[in-house]
Amino acid sequence: GRRGQLVLGLGMTVALGAMFIGLQAYEYHHAYTELGLTLASGIYGSTFFLLTGFHGFHVCLGAVMLTVMFLRASTKGHFTPEDHFGFEAASWYWHFVDVVWICLFLFVYIL
């Protein structure tokens, strides 16, 4: 029953997802041009780009899903407390991508 909070939360989440993708693009550029990290630079380079690239793809997919939910909620007035499976499925997917990022962050950047 609080559509304003739903729209605001979805808008902020989509914006943060876009910012993540922008920062990942900057990181790729920096790693490639200044650090010389490429797919051919050994196991770390190929693993780094494979893991973070797949994650970035899934973030893009999740951001598209949440953008659709944002548009449905803000312009069409969709989603009620009884009928909101589309939003719920998109949020499950987004949270799964979040949990994967925690594991990737530990594996790629910390360990």
Short mmCIF file of C-alpha atoms in Angstrom, two decimals:
data_model
loop_
_atom_site.label_atom_id
_atom_site.label_comp_id
_atom_site.label_asym_id
_atom_site.label_seq_id
_atom_site.Cartn_x
_atom_site.Cartn_y
_atom_site.Cartn_z
CA GLY A 1 0.00 0.00 0.00
CA ARG A 2 3.01 2.37 -0.04
CA ARG A 3 3.59 2.84 -3.76
CA GLY A 4 5.78 5.93 -3.26
CA GLN A 5 8.30 3.95 -1.22
CA LEU A 6 8.23 1.15 -3.79
CA VAL A 7 8.93 3.51 -6.68
CA LEU A 8 11.63 5.38 -4.76
CA GLY A 9 13.35 2.17 -3.66
CA LEU A 10 13.25 0.71 -7.15
CA GLY A 11 14.58 3.93 -8.67
CA MET A 12 17.47 4.07 -6.21
CA THR A 13 18.28 0.40 -6.74
CA VAL A 14 18.34 0.77 -10.52
CA ALA A 15 20.56 3.87 -10.18
CA LEU A 16 22.97 2.00 -7.91
CA GLY A 17 23.06 -0.92 -10.35
CA ALA A 18 23.91 1.48 -13.18
CA MET A 19 26.60 3.06 -11.02
CA PHE A 20 28.06 -0.39 -10.30
CA ILE A 21 28.26 -1.14 -14.04
CA GLY A 22 29.92 2.24 -14.64
CA LEU A 23 32.49 1.57 -11.94
CA GLN A 24 33.12 -1.89 -13.34
CA ALA A 25 33.75 -0.39 -16.79
CA TYR A 26 36.19 2.08 -15.21
CA GLU A 27 37.90 -0.76 -13.35
CA TYR A 28 38.23 -2.79 -16.57
CA HIS A 29 39.73 0.19 -18.38
CA HIS A 30 42.17 0.85 -15.54
CA ALA A 31 43.18 -2.81 -15.24
CA TYR A 32 43.72 -3.14 -18.98
CA THR A 33 45.48 0.13 -19.75
CA GLU A 34 47.44 0.91 -16.59
CA LEU A 35 47.98 -2.49 -14.98
CA GLY A 36 48.29 -4.57 -18.13
CA LEU A 37 45.74 -7.10 -16.91
CA THR A 38 44.24 -9.01 -19.83
CA LEU A 39 42.62 -12.36 -20.49
CA ALA A 40 46.02 -13.57 -21.70
CA SER A 41 47.96 -12.42 -18.64
CA GLY A 42 47.57 -15.67 -16.74
CA ILE A 43 45.05 -17.39 -14.57
CA TYR A 44 44.28 -14.30 -12.48
CA GLY A 45 43.48 -12.16 -15.51
CA SER A 46 41.22 -14.71 -17.13
CA THR A 47 39.52 -15.57 -13.83
CA PHE A 48 39.09 -11.90 -12.93
CA PHE A 49 37.45 -10.96 -16.23
CA LEU A 50 35.36 -14.14 -16.38
CA LEU A 51 33.94 -13.85 -12.86
CA THR A 52 33.40 -10.10 -12.80
CA GLY A 53 32.15 -10.07 -16.40
CA PHE A 54 29.49 -12.69 -15.72
CA HIS A 55 28.49 -10.85 -12.59
CA GLY A 56 28.28 -7.56 -14.50
CA PHE A 57 26.06 -9.23 -17.10
CA HIS A 58 23.74 -10.47 -14.36
CA VAL A 59 23.67 -7.01 -12.76
CA CYS A 60 22.63 -5.58 -16.14
CA LEU A 61 19.92 -8.20 -16.48
CA GLY A 62 18.68 -7.53 -12.95
CA ALA A 63 18.70 -3.77 -13.56
CA VAL A 64 16.58 -4.26 -16.68
CA MET A 65 14.14 -6.41 -14.71
CA LEU A 66 13.92 -3.82 -11.93
CA THR A 67 13.52 -1.01 -14.48
CA VAL A 68 10.50 -2.84 -15.90
CA MET A 69 9.12 -3.23 -12.37
CA PHE A 70 9.80 0.48 -11.75
CA LEU A 71 7.89 1.45 -14.89
CA ARG A 72 5.02 -0.88 -14.08
CA ALA A 73 4.74 0.48 -10.53
CA SER A 74 5.15 4.15 -11.37
CA THR A 75 3.17 4.51 -14.61
CA LYS A 76 0.70 1.61 -14.64
CA GLY A 77 -0.03 1.36 -10.93
CA HIS A 78 0.69 -2.36 -10.92
CA PHE A 79 1.40 -4.43 -7.82
CA THR A 80 -0.89 -4.75 -4.85
CA PRO A 81 -0.27 -6.49 -1.54
CA GLU A 82 -2.09 -9.53 -2.99
CA ASP A 83 -0.68 -9.46 -6.56
CA HIS A 84 3.01 -8.69 -6.81
CA PHE A 85 4.77 -11.85 -8.05
CA GLY A 86 6.64 -10.07 -10.87
CA PHE A 87 8.19 -7.65 -8.41
CA GLU A 88 8.93 -10.42 -5.94
CA ALA A 89 10.65 -12.58 -8.57
CA ALA A 90 12.79 -9.64 -9.74
CA SER A 91 13.78 -8.84 -6.17
CA TRP A 92 14.72 -12.49 -5.49
CA TYR A 93 16.96 -12.41 -8.54
CA TRP A 94 18.53 -9.10 -7.50
CA HIS A 95 19.24 -10.37 -3.99
CA PHE A 96 20.85 -13.52 -5.40
CA VAL A 97 23.13 -11.29 -7.51
CA ASP A 98 23.98 -9.34 -4.32
CA VAL A 99 24.97 -12.49 -2.45
CA VAL A 100 27.08 -13.65 -5.40
CA TRP A 101 28.87 -10.27 -5.32
CA ILE A 102 29.81 -10.76 -1.67
CA CYS A 103 31.40 -14.11 -2.54
CA LEU A 104 33.12 -12.68 -5.62
CA PHE A 105 34.44 -9.72 -3.68
CA LEU A 106 36.00 -12.02 -1.11
CA PHE A 107 37.42 -14.38 -3.73
CA VAL A 108 38.70 -11.83 -6.26
CA TYR A 109 39.70 -8.82 -4.15
CA ILE A 110 40.41 -10.07 -0.63
CA LEU A 111 41.85 -13.57 -0.93
#
